[in-house]
Short mmCIF file of C-alpha atoms and ligand atoms in Angstrom, two decimals:
data_model
loop_
_atom_site.label_atom_id
_atom_site.label_comp_id
_atom_site.label_asym_id
_atom_site.label_seq_id
_atom_site.Cartn_x
_atom_site.Cartn_y
_atom_site.Cartn_z
CA UNK Z 22 -19.92 57.21 134.34
CA UNK Z 23 -20.91 54.21 135.75
CA UNK Z 24 -17.78 52.05 138.42
CA UNK Z 25 -16.77 48.27 137.27
CA UNK Z 26 -19.52 46.92 139.89
CA UNK Z 27 -18.04 42.90 139.46
CA UNK Z 28 -15.39 41.58 142.04
CA UNK Z 29 -14.29 44.99 144.12
CA UNK Z 30 -13.40 42.83 147.46
CA UNK Z 31 -10.15 43.68 147.99
CA UNK Z 32 -7.80 40.99 150.48
CA UNK Z 33 -5.10 41.81 152.60
CA UNK Z 34 -1.69 40.02 151.87
CA UNK Z 35 0.34 38.29 153.73
CA UNK Z 36 3.88 36.80 152.88
CA UNK Z 37 4.45 33.39 151.45
CA UNK Z 38 7.30 31.45 153.09
CA UNK Z 39 8.62 28.07 152.19
CA UNK Z 40 5.22 27.44 150.28
CA UNK Z 41 2.52 28.98 153.11
CA UNK Z 42 0.07 32.52 153.55
CA UNK Z 43 2.25 33.39 156.75
CA UNK Z 44 1.87 36.62 159.14
CA UNK Z 45 4.43 37.79 160.75
CA UNK Z 46 4.60 40.62 163.35
CA UNK Z 47 3.75 44.46 162.30
CA UNK Z 48 1.04 44.77 159.50
CA UNK Z 49 0.68 48.28 157.13
CA UNK Z 50 -2.32 49.66 155.60
CA UNK Z 51 -2.62 49.88 152.09
CA UNK Z 52 -4.48 52.52 150.42
CA UNK Z 53 -6.46 53.49 146.86
CA UNK Z 54 -5.25 56.63 146.10
CA UNK Z 55 -8.57 57.40 144.23
CA UNK Z 56 -10.19 57.93 147.37
CA UNK Z 57 -7.43 57.90 150.05
CA UNK Z 58 -9.29 55.25 152.01
CA UNK Z 59 -8.10 52.69 153.93
CA UNK Z 60 -8.80 48.80 151.84
CA UNK Z 61 -6.57 46.36 153.36
CA UNK Z 62 -3.18 46.25 155.16
CA UNK Z 63 0.03 44.52 154.15
CA UNK Z 64 2.16 42.19 156.98
CA UNK Z 65 5.83 43.05 157.02
CA UNK Z 66 8.81 40.91 157.53
CA UNK Z 67 11.03 41.36 160.73
CA UNK Z 68 14.52 39.06 160.80
CA UNK Z 69 12.59 36.18 161.63
CA UNK Z 70 10.54 36.04 158.73
CA UNK Z 71 13.69 36.94 156.66
CA UNK Z 72 15.65 34.39 157.76
CA UNK Z 73 12.21 31.72 157.33
CA UNK Z 74 12.08 32.68 153.60
CA UNK Z 75 16.03 32.42 152.92
CA UNK Z 76 15.75 28.92 154.73
CA UNK Z 77 12.88 28.03 152.49
CA UNK Z 78 14.52 29.69 149.84
CA UNK Z 79 17.69 27.31 149.92
CA UNK Z 80 15.23 24.17 150.17
CA UNK Z 81 13.64 25.83 147.33
CA UNK Z 82 16.35 26.05 145.35
CA UNK Z 83 18.01 22.21 146.36
CA UNK Z 84 14.69 20.62 144.69
CA UNK Z 85 14.23 23.48 141.50
CA UNK Z 86 17.91 23.38 140.08
CA UNK Z 87 17.34 19.82 139.63
CA UNK Z 88 14.33 19.45 138.32
CA UNK Z 89 14.37 18.95 134.17
CA UNK Z 90 13.76 22.56 132.17
CA UNK Z 91 11.15 21.91 130.05
CA UNK Z 92 9.14 20.46 132.98
CA UNK Z 93 9.87 24.11 134.59
CA UNK Z 94 8.34 25.10 131.08
CA UNK Z 95 5.22 22.96 131.35
CA UNK Z 96 4.89 24.51 135.25
CA UNK Z 97 5.07 28.16 134.14
CA UNK Z 98 2.83 27.80 131.37
CA UNK Z 99 0.51 26.81 133.35
CA UNK Z 100 1.00 29.27 136.06
CA UNK Z 101 0.68 31.90 132.95
CA UNK Z 102 -2.60 30.29 132.36
CA UNK Z 103 -3.58 30.88 135.70
CA UNK Z 104 -3.09 34.43 135.58
CA UNK Z 105 -5.10 35.54 132.46
CA UNK Z 106 -7.91 32.99 133.93
CA UNK Z 107 -7.74 35.68 137.22
CA UNK Z 108 -7.04 38.47 135.08
CA UNK Z 109 -10.14 40.45 135.91
CA UNK Z 110 -10.05 40.12 139.54
CA UNK Z 111 -6.37 40.48 139.24
CA UNK Z 112 -7.02 43.67 137.02
CA UNK Z 113 -9.32 45.41 139.55
CA UNK Z 114 -7.28 44.10 142.91
CA UNK Z 115 -4.33 46.42 141.07
CA UNK Z 116 -6.36 49.66 139.67
CA UNK Z 117 -7.69 50.06 143.87
CA UNK Z 118 -4.61 49.77 144.77
CA UNK Z 119 -1.85 51.67 142.24
CA UNK Z 120 -4.91 54.19 140.18
CA UNK Z 121 -4.03 52.84 137.08
CA UNK Z 122 -7.62 52.67 134.99
CA UNK Z 123 -8.81 48.70 134.88
CA UNK Z 124 -8.12 49.66 130.95
CA UNK Z 125 -4.06 49.61 131.42
CA UNK Z 126 -4.52 47.27 134.64
CA UNK Z 127 -6.12 44.26 132.09
CA UNK Z 128 -3.07 44.88 130.02
CA UNK Z 129 -0.33 44.90 132.67
CA UNK Z 130 -1.89 41.54 133.67
CA UNK Z 131 -1.80 39.67 130.08
CA UNK Z 132 1.26 40.97 129.40
CA UNK Z 133 2.39 39.09 132.54
CA UNK Z 134 1.12 36.22 131.30
CA UNK Z 135 3.10 36.88 127.42
CA UNK Z 136 5.90 37.51 129.80
CA UNK Z 137 5.70 33.59 131.83
CA UNK Z 138 5.79 32.72 129.01
CA UNK Z 139 8.33 34.11 127.07
CA UNK Z 140 10.90 32.96 129.86
CA UNK Z 141 8.94 29.14 129.97
CA UNK Z 142 10.83 28.72 126.13
CA UNK Z 143 14.03 29.68 127.12
CA UNK Z 144 14.35 27.86 129.73
CA UNK Z 145 14.48 25.30 127.48
CA UNK Z 146 16.93 26.76 125.63
CA UNK Z 147 19.71 27.63 128.47
CA UNK Z 148 22.65 25.55 126.05
CA UNK Z 149 25.49 25.04 126.48
CA UNK Z 150 28.26 24.40 124.04
CA UNK Z 151 31.27 22.17 123.36
CA UNK Z 152 34.69 23.81 122.39
CA UNK Z 153 37.17 22.01 120.50
CA UNK Z 154 39.66 19.97 122.70
CA UNK Z 155 43.74 20.80 121.87
CA UNK Z 156 44.84 16.83 123.05
CA UNK Z 157 42.86 13.95 121.90
CA UNK Z 158 40.82 12.59 124.34
CA UNK Z 159 39.60 15.50 126.50
CA UNK Z 160 36.13 16.88 126.16
CA UNK Z 161 35.88 20.18 126.60
CA UNK Z 162 32.32 21.41 128.21
CA UNK Z 163 30.23 25.07 128.89
CA UNK Z 164 27.46 24.49 130.88
CA UNK Z 165 24.93 27.60 132.16
CA UNK Z 166 23.77 26.48 135.89
CA UNK Z 167 20.97 28.73 138.16
CA UNK Z 168 22.63 31.57 139.72
CA UNK Z 169 21.19 30.56 143.27
CA UNK Z 170 19.10 32.37 145.59
CA UNK Z 171 17.69 35.24 143.98
CA UNK Z 172 16.53 38.30 146.22
CA UNK Z 173 14.61 40.54 144.05
CA UNK Z 174 13.11 44.30 144.87
CA UNK Z 175 9.88 45.64 142.79
CA UNK Z 176 8.07 49.13 142.40
CA UNK Z 177 4.65 50.22 143.33
CA UNK Z 178 4.41 51.69 139.59
CA UNK Z 179 3.93 47.98 137.73
CA UNK Z 180 2.93 45.75 140.60
CA UNK Z 181 2.86 42.65 138.61
CA UNK Z 182 4.82 43.64 135.65
CA UNK Z 183 8.34 44.39 137.27
CA UNK Z 184 7.96 41.12 139.70
CA UNK Z 185 6.76 39.64 136.98
CA UNK Z 186 10.10 39.69 134.50
CA UNK Z 187 12.03 39.08 137.67
CA UNK Z 188 10.18 35.74 138.92
CA UNK Z 189 10.25 34.25 135.54
CA UNK Z 190 13.70 34.84 134.27
CA UNK Z 191 14.84 33.51 137.89
CA UNK Z 192 12.83 30.32 137.65
CA UNK Z 193 12.82 29.99 134.06
CA UNK Z 194 16.82 29.12 134.47
CA UNK Z 195 16.23 27.10 137.58
CA UNK Z 196 16.54 29.80 141.04
CA UNK Z 197 15.08 29.99 143.75
CA UNK Z 198 14.18 34.00 145.46
CA UNK Z 199 12.64 36.31 147.94
CA UNK Z 200 10.73 38.67 146.32
CA UNK Z 201 11.00 41.75 147.95
CA UNK Z 202 7.13 43.07 146.93
CA UNK Z 203 5.79 46.74 147.57
CA UNK Z 204 4.40 47.54 150.91
CA UNK Z 205 1.90 49.96 148.80
CA UNK Z 206 0.93 47.94 146.17
CA UNK Z 207 1.08 44.26 147.62
CA UNK Z 208 -1.67 41.98 146.49
CA UNK Z 209 -1.18 41.96 143.01
CA UNK Z 210 2.25 40.41 143.78
CA UNK Z 211 0.32 38.08 146.07
CA UNK Z 212 -1.89 37.00 142.32
CA UNK Z 213 0.72 35.78 140.72
CA UNK Z 214 2.44 34.13 143.03
CA UNK Z 215 -0.27 32.06 143.85
CA UNK Z 216 -0.98 31.66 140.21
CA UNK Z 217 2.52 29.68 140.23
CA UNK Z 218 1.48 28.05 143.52
CA UNK Z 219 -1.46 26.98 142.12
CA UNK Z 220 0.31 25.39 139.23
CA UNK Z 221 2.05 23.02 141.30
CA UNK Z 222 5.68 24.94 142.14
CA UNK Z 223 7.25 22.98 144.67
CA UNK Z 224 7.42 24.58 148.53
CA UNK Z 225 10.23 27.24 148.90
CA UNK Z 226 11.25 28.02 145.10
CA UNK Z 227 9.14 31.41 145.26
CA UNK Z 228 8.83 33.81 148.64
CA UNK Z 229 6.98 37.02 149.13
CA UNK Z 230 7.91 38.91 151.62
CA UNK Z 231 7.11 42.87 152.96
CA UNK Z 232 8.82 44.75 155.02
CA UNK Z 233 10.67 48.65 155.83
CA UNK Z 234 12.62 48.44 152.16
CA UNK Z 235 15.84 49.68 153.82
CA UNK Z 236 15.63 46.66 156.60
CA UNK Z 237 14.76 43.93 153.99
CA UNK Z 238 17.38 44.98 151.76
CA UNK Z 239 20.32 45.09 154.27
CA UNK Z 240 19.45 41.43 155.84
CA UNK Z 241 18.98 40.33 151.64
CA UNK Z 242 21.87 41.54 150.34
CA UNK Z 243 24.40 40.86 153.06
CA UNK Z 244 23.21 37.52 153.89
CA UNK Z 245 25.69 34.52 152.58
CA UNK Z 246 22.86 32.35 150.91
CA UNK Z 247 21.62 34.58 148.44
CA UNK Z 248 23.42 34.46 145.32
CA UNK Z 249 22.07 37.27 143.19
CA UNK Z 250 20.83 41.28 143.43
CA UNK Z 251 17.94 42.75 141.39
CA UNK Z 252 16.15 46.11 141.84
CA UNK Z 253 14.12 48.45 140.10
CA UNK Z 254 13.18 51.52 141.32
CA UNK Z 255 15.14 55.31 141.93
CA UNK Z 256 18.77 55.34 140.78
CA UNK Z 257 19.57 56.88 144.00
CA UNK Z 258 18.27 53.71 145.84
CA UNK Z 259 19.98 51.52 143.28
CA UNK Z 260 23.53 52.73 143.98
CA UNK Z 261 23.26 52.49 147.46
CA UNK Z 262 21.58 48.75 146.91
CA UNK Z 263 24.56 48.13 144.02
CA UNK Z 264 27.43 48.89 146.57
CA UNK Z 265 26.35 46.44 149.57
CA UNK Z 266 25.59 43.93 146.59
CA UNK Z 267 29.55 44.81 145.19
CA UNK Z 268 31.05 45.17 149.24
CA UNK Z 269 29.73 40.92 149.11
CA UNK Z 270 30.49 40.73 145.77
CA UNK Z 271 27.12 39.68 144.77
CA UNK Z 272 25.75 39.20 141.18
CA UNK Z 273 23.38 42.82 140.66
CA UNK Z 274 20.62 43.98 138.20
CA UNK Z 275 19.82 47.74 138.70
CA UNK Z 276 16.53 48.73 136.90
CA UNK Z 277 17.18 52.28 137.67
CA UNK Z 278 15.44 55.45 136.30
CA UNK Z 279 15.89 57.35 133.57
CA UNK Z 280 14.65 60.79 131.80
CA UNK Z 281 13.68 60.31 127.99
CA UNK Z 282 13.91 62.30 125.68
CA UNK Z 283 10.95 62.03 122.79
CA UNK Z 284 12.27 63.84 119.74
CA UNK Z 285 10.44 65.19 116.81
CA UNK Z 286 11.50 66.97 114.12
CA UNK Z 287 9.68 69.53 111.45
CA UNK Z 288 9.73 66.55 108.81
CA UNK Z 289 7.74 63.82 111.22
CA UNK Z 290 3.84 63.16 111.04
CA UNK Z 291 3.35 66.20 114.02
CA UNK Z 292 -0.57 64.80 114.83
CA UNK Z 293 0.75 61.04 114.76
CA UNK Z 294 3.91 62.26 116.95
CA UNK Z 295 1.16 63.96 119.07
CA UNK Z 296 -1.14 61.16 120.22
CA UNK Z 297 1.63 58.76 120.36
CA UNK Z 298 3.77 61.04 122.97
CA UNK Z 299 0.27 61.99 125.01
CA UNK Z 300 -0.62 58.88 125.18
CA UNK Z 301 3.04 57.30 126.16
CA UNK Z 302 3.32 60.07 128.29
CA UNK Z 303 0.49 60.11 130.46
CA UNK Z 304 0.09 56.37 130.53
CA UNK Z 305 -0.17 55.17 134.03
CA UNK Z 306 -0.30 59.00 135.25
CA UNK Z 307 3.06 59.20 133.78
CA UNK Z 308 4.81 56.70 136.92
CA UNK Z 309 6.78 54.76 133.89
CA UNK Z 310 10.24 54.46 134.13
CA UNK Z 311 10.49 55.05 130.05
CA UNK Z 312 7.48 57.81 129.90
CA UNK Z 313 8.81 60.30 127.19
CA UNK Z 314 9.87 63.14 129.76
CA UNK Z 315 12.02 65.58 128.06
CA UNK Z 316 9.66 66.98 124.59
CA UNK Z 317 12.53 68.34 121.89
CA UNK Z 318 10.26 70.33 119.54
CA UNK Z 319 12.43 71.29 116.09
CA UNK Z 320 12.26 74.69 117.02
CA UNK Z 321 9.80 75.29 113.58
CA UNK Z 322 7.42 73.09 114.77
CA UNK Z 323 7.21 73.42 118.04
CA UNK Z 324 4.03 75.53 118.32
CA UNK Z 325 1.87 73.35 115.97
CA UNK Z 326 3.26 70.25 117.97
CA UNK Z 327 2.62 72.18 121.16
CA UNK Z 328 -1.10 72.66 120.08
CA UNK Z 329 -1.92 68.90 119.01
CA UNK Z 330 0.03 67.48 122.36
CA UNK Z 331 -2.17 69.56 124.35
CA UNK Z 332 -5.40 69.04 122.85
CA UNK Z 333 -4.81 65.16 123.11
CA UNK Z 334 -3.84 65.59 126.63
CA UNK Z 335 -6.58 68.09 127.12
CA UNK Z 336 -9.28 65.44 126.02
CA UNK Z 337 -8.02 62.98 128.39
CA UNK Z 338 -11.15 61.56 130.88
CA UNK Z 339 -8.81 61.81 134.58
CA UNK Z 340 -11.14 59.50 137.46
CA UNK Z 341 -11.02 56.64 139.35
CA UNK Z 342 -9.48 54.05 137.27
CA UNK Z 343 -12.51 51.39 138.71
CA UNK Z 344 -14.89 53.76 136.59
CA UNK Z 345 -15.11 53.02 132.54
CA UNK Z 346 -14.12 55.31 129.66
CA UNK Z 347 -11.39 56.89 132.85
CA UNK Z 348 -7.95 57.55 130.66
CA UNK Z 349 -5.57 58.84 133.39
CA UNK Z 350 -5.78 57.76 136.97
CA UNK Z 351 -4.65 59.60 140.56
CA UNK Z 352 -1.12 59.12 141.40
CA UNK Z 353 0.37 56.08 143.44
CA UNK Z 354 0.88 58.44 146.46
CA UNK Z 355 1.25 61.73 148.17
CA UNK Z 356 4.63 62.01 147.63
CA UNK Z 357 4.21 62.23 143.78
CA UNK Z 358 1.97 64.75 144.29
CA UNK Z 359 3.99 67.20 146.06
CA UNK Z 360 6.38 66.50 143.83
CA UNK Z 361 4.74 67.55 140.64
CA UNK Z 362 3.57 70.72 142.46
CA UNK Z 363 7.65 71.07 144.06
CA UNK Z 364 8.74 71.14 139.68
CA UNK Z 365 5.47 72.90 138.11
CA UNK Z 366 6.17 75.77 140.53
CA UNK Z 367 10.44 75.65 139.67
CA UNK Z 368 9.37 75.99 136.40
CA UNK Z 369 7.51 78.25 136.58
CA UNK Z 370 10.34 80.34 138.51
CA UNK Z 371 12.78 79.46 136.12
CA UNK Z 372 9.89 81.41 133.52
CA UNK Z 373 8.67 78.21 131.77
CA UNK Z 374 4.66 78.71 130.65
CA UNK Z 375 1.86 76.78 131.83
CA UNK Z 376 -0.08 75.61 128.60
CA UNK Z 377 -2.01 73.56 130.33
CA UNK Z 378 -3.34 71.76 133.76
CA UNK Z 379 -0.19 72.54 136.96
CA UNK Z 380 -2.22 71.70 139.44
CA UNK Z 381 -3.45 69.28 142.34
CA UNK Z 382 -8.35 69.01 141.58
CA UNK Z 383 -9.98 70.28 143.99
CA UNK Z 384 -11.63 66.33 145.12
CA UNK Z 385 -10.29 63.38 147.22
CA UNK Z 386 -7.07 61.14 146.12
CA UNK Z 387 -3.90 61.48 145.01
CA UNK Z 388 -4.73 63.05 141.43
CA UNK Z 389 -2.81 65.87 139.48
CA UNK Z 390 -3.41 67.67 136.23
CA UNK Z 391 -2.33 66.17 132.85
CA UNK Z 392 0.25 69.31 132.82
CA UNK Z 393 2.51 70.84 129.68
CA UNK Z 394 4.83 73.64 130.24
CA UNK Z 395 6.59 75.12 127.35
CA UNK Z 396 9.75 77.20 127.19
CA UNK Z 397 11.13 75.70 129.42
CA UNK Z 398 14.97 76.41 130.50
CA UNK Z 399 17.23 73.59 131.05
CA UNK Z 400 18.45 74.75 134.94
CA UNK Z 401 14.52 73.87 135.47
CA UNK Z 402 13.88 70.97 137.80
CA UNK Z 403 12.04 69.10 135.46
CA UNK Z 404 14.21 69.23 132.43
CA UNK Z 405 17.66 67.38 135.04
CA UNK Z 406 15.09 64.82 136.99
CA UNK Z 407 12.61 62.40 135.90
CA UNK Z 408 9.33 63.76 137.20
CA UNK Z 409 7.14 60.26 137.20
CA UNK Z 410 4.29 61.92 137.14
CA UNK Z 411 1.85 63.41 134.13
CA UNK Z 412 4.33 66.19 133.62
CA UNK Z 413 5.11 67.04 130.19
CA UNK Z 414 7.87 69.94 129.90
CA UNK Z 415 8.48 71.18 125.33
CA UNK Z 416 11.24 73.03 124.20
CA UNK Z 417 12.33 73.72 121.44
CA UNK Z 418 15.97 73.34 119.02
CA UNK Z 419 17.89 74.36 115.72
CA UNK Z 420 20.48 71.07 114.46
CA UNK Z 421 20.66 67.42 114.81
CA UNK Z 422 23.24 67.93 116.28
CA UNK Z 423 22.22 71.03 119.12
CA UNK Z 424 19.24 68.06 120.16
CA UNK Z 425 21.74 65.01 120.21
CA UNK Z 426 23.87 66.95 122.96
CA UNK Z 427 20.93 67.52 124.47
CA UNK Z 428 19.57 64.29 124.77
CA UNK Z 429 23.03 62.87 126.23
CA UNK Z 430 23.43 65.55 128.44
CA UNK Z 431 22.05 63.64 131.76
CA UNK Z 432 24.05 60.89 133.40
CA UNK Z 433 21.08 58.25 132.66
CA UNK Z 434 20.07 56.15 129.39
CA UNK Z 435 16.97 54.57 129.85
CA UNK Z 436 14.35 55.15 126.40
CA UNK Z 437 14.70 57.41 124.60
CA UNK Z 438 11.62 58.54 120.92
CA UNK Z 439 11.59 60.07 118.26
CA UNK Z 440 9.79 61.05 115.32
CA UNK Z 441 11.11 62.42 111.64
CA UNK Z 442 10.60 61.65 108.57
CA UNK Z 443 13.58 61.24 106.90
CA UNK Z 444 16.31 58.13 107.13
CA UNK Z 445 19.36 59.79 107.54
CA UNK Z 446 18.26 61.38 110.96
CA UNK Z 447 16.58 58.65 112.18
CA UNK Z 448 20.46 56.86 111.78
CA UNK Z 449 21.94 58.76 113.18
CA UNK Z 450 20.38 59.19 116.47
CA UNK Z 451 19.52 55.65 116.80
CA UNK Z 452 23.81 55.50 116.60
CA UNK Z 453 24.62 58.42 118.59
CA UNK Z 454 21.79 58.77 121.60
CA UNK Z 455 23.38 57.12 124.72
CA UNK Z 456 20.38 55.24 126.01
CA UNK Z 457 19.52 50.74 126.14
CA UNK Z 458 16.59 51.46 124.30
CA UNK Z 459 15.57 53.85 121.05
CA UNK Z 460 12.04 53.84 119.58
CA UNK Z 461 11.83 55.45 115.78
CA UNK Z 462 8.55 57.07 114.93
CA UNK Z 463 6.31 54.79 117.00
CA UNK Z 464 6.08 53.48 120.66
CA UNK Z 465 7.56 49.65 120.38
CA UNK Z 466 9.43 49.41 124.29
CA UNK Z 467 8.26 46.83 126.59
CA UNK Z 468 7.84 43.47 125.12
CA UNK Z 469 9.12 40.33 126.82
CA UNK Z 470 11.06 39.30 123.87
CA UNK Z 471 12.77 42.39 123.11
CA UNK Z 472 15.61 43.90 125.84
CA UNK Z 473 15.02 45.86 128.68
CA UNK Z 474 17.45 47.90 130.21
CA UNK Z 475 19.66 50.94 130.95
CA UNK Z 476 23.17 52.32 130.24
CA UNK Z 477 24.57 54.97 132.19
CA UNK Z 478 23.51 56.20 135.69
CA UNK Z 479 20.14 53.81 134.51
CA UNK Z 480 21.99 50.22 135.40
CA UNK Z 481 23.44 47.47 133.77
CA UNK Z 482 21.57 44.84 133.07
CA UNK Z 483 18.89 43.03 130.75
CA UNK Z 484 15.48 42.57 131.92
CA UNK Z 485 13.79 41.55 128.49
CA UNK Z 486 14.71 39.25 125.38
CA UNK Z 487 17.02 36.11 125.58
CA UNK Z 488 19.49 38.56 127.74
CA UNK Z 489 17.59 38.70 130.66
CA UNK Z 490 18.35 34.97 130.95
CA UNK Z 491 22.09 35.85 131.50
CA UNK Z 492 21.72 37.47 134.57
CA UNK Z 493 20.02 34.63 136.52
CA UNK Z 494 22.89 31.96 135.25
CA UNK Z 495 26.67 31.47 135.84
CA UNK Z 496 29.12 29.59 133.11
CA UNK Z 497 30.88 26.49 134.44
CA UNK Z 498 33.45 25.00 132.17
CA UNK Z 499 34.32 21.18 132.46
CA UNK Z 500 37.79 19.82 130.97
CA UNK Z 501 37.82 15.72 130.41
CA UNK Z 502 39.88 13.05 129.80
CA UNK Z 503 38.10 10.26 128.74
P1 NAD G 30 11.92 55.45 146.80
O1 NAD G 30 13.19 56.61 146.05
O2 NAD G 30 12.43 55.36 148.75
O3 NAD G 30 11.45 53.67 146.50
C1 NAD G 30 11.67 54.03 145.00
C2 NAD G 30 11.51 52.76 145.61
O4 NAD G 30 12.74 51.46 145.94
C3 NAD G 30 10.59 51.83 146.37
O5 NAD G 30 9.89 50.27 145.34
C4 NAD G 30 10.39 51.11 147.29
O6 NAD G 30 10.66 49.99 148.40
C5 NAD G 30 12.34 50.93 146.96
N1 NAD G 30 13.09 51.22 148.16
C6 NAD G 30 13.97 52.09 148.50
N2 NAD G 30 14.48 52.17 149.32
C7 NAD G 30 15.25 50.84 149.19
C8 NAD G 30 16.39 50.05 150.42
N3 NAD G 30 16.91 51.27 150.87
N4 NAD G 30 16.22 49.52 149.66
C9 NAD G 30 15.13 48.34 149.14
N5 NAD G 30 14.95 48.84 147.99
C10 NAD G 30 14.47 50.31 148.31
O7 NAD G 30 10.52 56.36 146.55
P2 NAD G 30 9.35 56.73 145.77
O8 NAD G 30 8.29 57.32 146.02
O9 NAD G 30 8.32 55.40 146.28
O10 NAD G 30 9.69 57.03 144.32
C11 NAD G 30 10.14 58.02 143.59
C12 NAD G 30 10.93 57.82 142.58
O11 NAD G 30 11.04 56.38 142.85
C13 NAD G 30 10.53 58.28 141.74
O12 NAD G 30 10.48 59.26 141.54
C14 NAD G 30 11.20 57.81 140.35
O13 NAD G 30 12.17 58.14 140.29
C15 NAD G 30 11.65 56.50 141.27
N6 NAD G 30 10.87 55.20 140.81
C16 NAD G 30 11.11 53.84 139.47
C17 NAD G 30 10.68 52.94 139.41
C18 NAD G 30 11.32 52.28 137.86
O14 NAD G 30 9.64 51.24 137.36
N7 NAD G 30 12.20 52.35 137.85
C19 NAD G 30 9.76 52.75 139.81
C20 NAD G 30 9.11 53.52 141.30
C21 NAD G 30 9.71 54.27 141.46
#
């Protein structure tokens, strides 16, 4: 199999503060998860650089909030163009640092350009309103203003996509932003920032830092100049950051973990459901917050569905994401491989059966086989903790009420999926499942123009659709006597 040849260079990543790329005290290595080779380094910010970033963001906010929405929109569309025209180089760097197949990295990069464009258009639609007054001569106006300086924290699973949603919405609203990118996959974020810099973004509007996550978040969240916190990551860390934001009365958006039920009824097109769900399950080696993770299949169809699903999973080409044809790469880091081993061992100890995979293959890199477990008891950890990896546990159910109860059993509610041929069943599921997003009879979540967010312990706020702008705007009411 041929490796992808052009432009395999991987650059070290610096901090971007006040319009300049700069170094700091320490660096940490960046590892290619497919080879375990060190491919570069990333600079870590200390307090001094973080304070510089806040000052730069203050300067940037003063300029950007006064820049007309029309101009902000134009500049953002140029940034989108820059991302699109550099997509191949960005995708190669993303695959090298994160491990996902090149085809997925290309799609993520092109989707990032779409996201910037969507928010560029939303920038021009931050309307206010006029409220009829009780007294003559009084005008009552509601305006929407940018909330201020944003501190955003984004993870390594979608290095570009997680960052671009926050950056684009904040910039569209007129905010400046300090992005704390993922230390394990820093180059993709740096490429995003460069696209905005080259589009002419004023200094200090978009700053990029890396560091020790807990140190950076405790410094920035507590900083009086920072007005808004946005975090994507685990529920555990989200709760911590949300409580810190609360202590300082900061607005917060929390995009946290889920454990998406994927419900399949016997009247569904089983081969199609199995094929689509397997593609969704093993995308990015399962390291996706909206990945289908609890496969709940009607008892009389369970065996047939499992056969189709196992066949689709077995057919996946796994390997280094730079190799053409590879459909599943390694996990992003060694922690995830260890977590997979623990989850499989625990499920087997609870009486589950291994229908496919279950092991770390004999090769370099953080690989884990596409894994299918059947007959998994609800007490097994994998039915309670988001696996965030290539494990699909399948369990059977008998009635619609029973499966809705199982879907809602956990304290999280981000995404849910269901396949059925009956309109009444689909209506019941869309009404009764406690989840921020539900996709029925296809896989249709995550577009820039559609809401993206969870309920319960999956967090609050939306990162897609018109709702996404809300997080970066505050309301001002002006009442004026002529
Ligand atoms: P982790 O929980 O330590 O880190 C998750 C993310 O949060 C990382 O980006 C990390 O840099 C950040 N983080 C951790 N502590 C922080 C702090 N005090 N302040 C600011 N940021 C902080 O663990 P991990 O091993 O990287 O990932 C483990 C779990 O995290 C996964 O199993 C998954 O459930 C979740 N996760 C979710 C997403 C998502 O898209 N929702 C992405 C990555 C990881």
